[in-house]
């Protein structure tokens, strides 16, 4: 069984994002969600810019949070979104 190249990149990116979130001391849920503002920081965006970029897309945002977060995203979804933003040269 072969894995699509995008999927392999997304899985590797998810591991890097998880490690970065842990090192930053961000809240991480048991199902590997982080607050939306922390997700923005992980990808180098302001919370407002990140929210604008994902608004109106199929990007899943959960109205569940923890440690002060009202909304959260799964790290795997963040990684998939991030890799989908790459453009072919």
C-alpha positions as a LaTeX table, in Angstrom:
\begin{tabular}{lrrr}
\hline
Residue & $x$ (\AA) & $y$ (\AA) & $z$ (\AA) \\
\hline
Unk1 & 0.00 & 0.00 & 0.00 \\
Unk2 & 1.48 & 3.33 & $-1.05$ \\
Unk3 & 0.89 & 6.59 & 0.72 \\
Unk4 & 0.12 & 9.76 & $-1.22$ \\
Unk5 & 3.13 & 12.14 & $-0.98$ \\
Unk6 & 0.92 & 14.88 & 0.51 \\
Unk7 & $-0.23$ & 12.49 & 3.24 \\
Unk8 & 3.32 & 11.53 & 4.18 \\
Unk9 & 4.30 & 15.22 & 4.36 \\
Unk10 & 1.22 & 16.04 & 6.44 \\
Unk11 & 2.01 & 13.24 & 8.91 \\
Unk12 & 5.59 & 14.47 & 9.30 \\
Unk13 & 4.38 & 18.04 & 9.67 \\
Unk14 & 1.86 & 16.97 & 12.34 \\
Unk15 & 4.68 & 15.43 & 14.38 \\
Unk16 & 6.74 & 18.62 & 14.11 \\
Unk17 & 3.73 & 20.77 & 15.08 \\
Unk18 & 2.96 & 18.51 & 18.06 \\
Unk19 & 6.53 & 18.73 & 19.29 \\
Unk20 & 6.55 & 22.53 & 18.85 \\
Unk21 & 3.25 & 22.83 & 20.74 \\
Unk22 & 4.59 & 20.70 & 23.58 \\
Unk23 & 7.83 & 22.70 & 23.77 \\
Unk24 & 5.85 & 25.97 & 23.83 \\
Unk25 & 3.73 & 24.65 & 26.70 \\
Unk26 & 0.47 & 24.97 & 24.74 \\
Unk27 & $-2.67$ & 23.22 & 25.95 \\
Unk28 & $-3.14$ & 19.97 & 23.99 \\
Unk29 & $-6.28$ & 17.88 & 24.37 \\
Unk30 & $-6.30$ & 14.09 & 24.55 \\
Unk31 & $-7.40$ & 13.95 & 20.90 \\
Unk32 & $-4.54$ & 16.30 & 19.93 \\
Unk33 & $-6.43$ & 19.58 & 19.55 \\
Unk34 & $-4.89$ & 22.96 & 20.35 \\
Unk35 & $-6.40$ & 26.40 & 20.75 \\
Unk36 & $-6.93$ & 28.33 & 17.54 \\
Unk37 & $-4.65$ & 31.17 & 18.66 \\
Unk38 & $-1.89$ & 28.67 & 19.44 \\
Unk39 & $-2.41$ & 27.06 & 16.02 \\
Unk40 & $-1.93$ & 30.47 & 14.42 \\
Unk41 & 1.31 & 30.96 & 16.33 \\
Unk42 & 2.61 & 27.56 & 15.24 \\
Unk43 & 2.23 & 28.49 & 11.57 \\
Unk44 & 3.63 & 31.98 & 12.05 \\
Unk45 & 0.41 & 33.94 & 11.68 \\
Unk46 & $-1.54$ & 36.30 & 13.89 \\
Unk47 & $-4.78$ & 34.83 & 15.21 \\
Unk48 & $-6.80$ & 37.29 & 13.09 \\
Unk49 & $-4.93$ & 36.42 & 9.89 \\
Unk50 & $-5.25$ & 32.70 & 10.54 \\
Unk51 & $-8.98$ & 32.98 & 11.23 \\
Unk52 & $-9.42$ & 34.98 & 8.00 \\
Unk53 & $-7.48$ & 32.40 & 5.97 \\
Unk54 & $-9.59$ & 29.49 & 7.18 \\
Unk55 & $-12.95$ & 31.31 & 7.19 \\
Unk56 & $-15.36$ & 29.88 & 4.62 \\
Unk57 & $-13.21$ & 26.81 & 4.02 \\
Unk58 & $-13.78$ & 23.22 & 4.99 \\
Unk59 & $-11.16$ & 23.55 & 7.76 \\
Unk60 & $-12.70$ & 21.92 & 10.85 \\
Unk61 & $-12.79$ & 24.15 & 13.91 \\
Unk62 & $-14.20$ & 22.74 & 17.14 \\
Unk63 & $-16.25$ & 24.83 & 19.54 \\
Unk64 & $-14.50$ & 22.91 & 22.30 \\
Unk65 & $-11.45$ & 24.11 & 24.06 \\
Unk66 & $-9.54$ & 24.00 & 27.24 \\
Unk67 & $-7.35$ & 26.18 & 29.40 \\
Unk68 & $-9.06$ & 29.38 & 28.25 \\
Unk69 & $-9.54$ & 28.44 & 24.59 \\
Unk70 & $-13.07$ & 28.64 & 23.21 \\
Unk71 & $-12.25$ & 27.11 & 19.84 \\
Unk72 & $-9.70$ & 24.50 & 18.87 \\
Unk73 & $-8.28$ & 22.65 & 15.88 \\
Unk74 & $-6.74$ & 19.22 & 15.53 \\
Unk75 & $-3.02$ & 19.22 & 14.91 \\
Unk76 & $-3.47$ & 16.71 & 12.07 \\
Unk77 & $-6.01$ & 19.02 & 10.36 \\
Unk78 & $-3.62$ & 21.95 & 10.78 \\
Unk79 & $-0.81$ & 19.93 & 9.19 \\
Unk80 & $-3.02$ & 18.86 & 6.26 \\
Unk81 & $-4.12$ & 22.46 & 5.72 \\
Unk82 & $-0.55$ & 23.71 & 5.90 \\
Unk83 & 0.71 & 21.18 & 3.35 \\
Unk84 & $-2.23$ & 21.94 & 1.03 \\
Unk85 & $-1.05$ & 25.56 & 0.86 \\
Unk86 & 2.15 & 24.56 & $-0.94$ \\
Unk87 & 2.31 & 25.48 & $-4.59$ \\
Unk88 & 4.18 & 23.48 & $-7.20$ \\
Unk89 & 7.24 & 25.22 & $-8.59$ \\
\hline
\end{tabular}
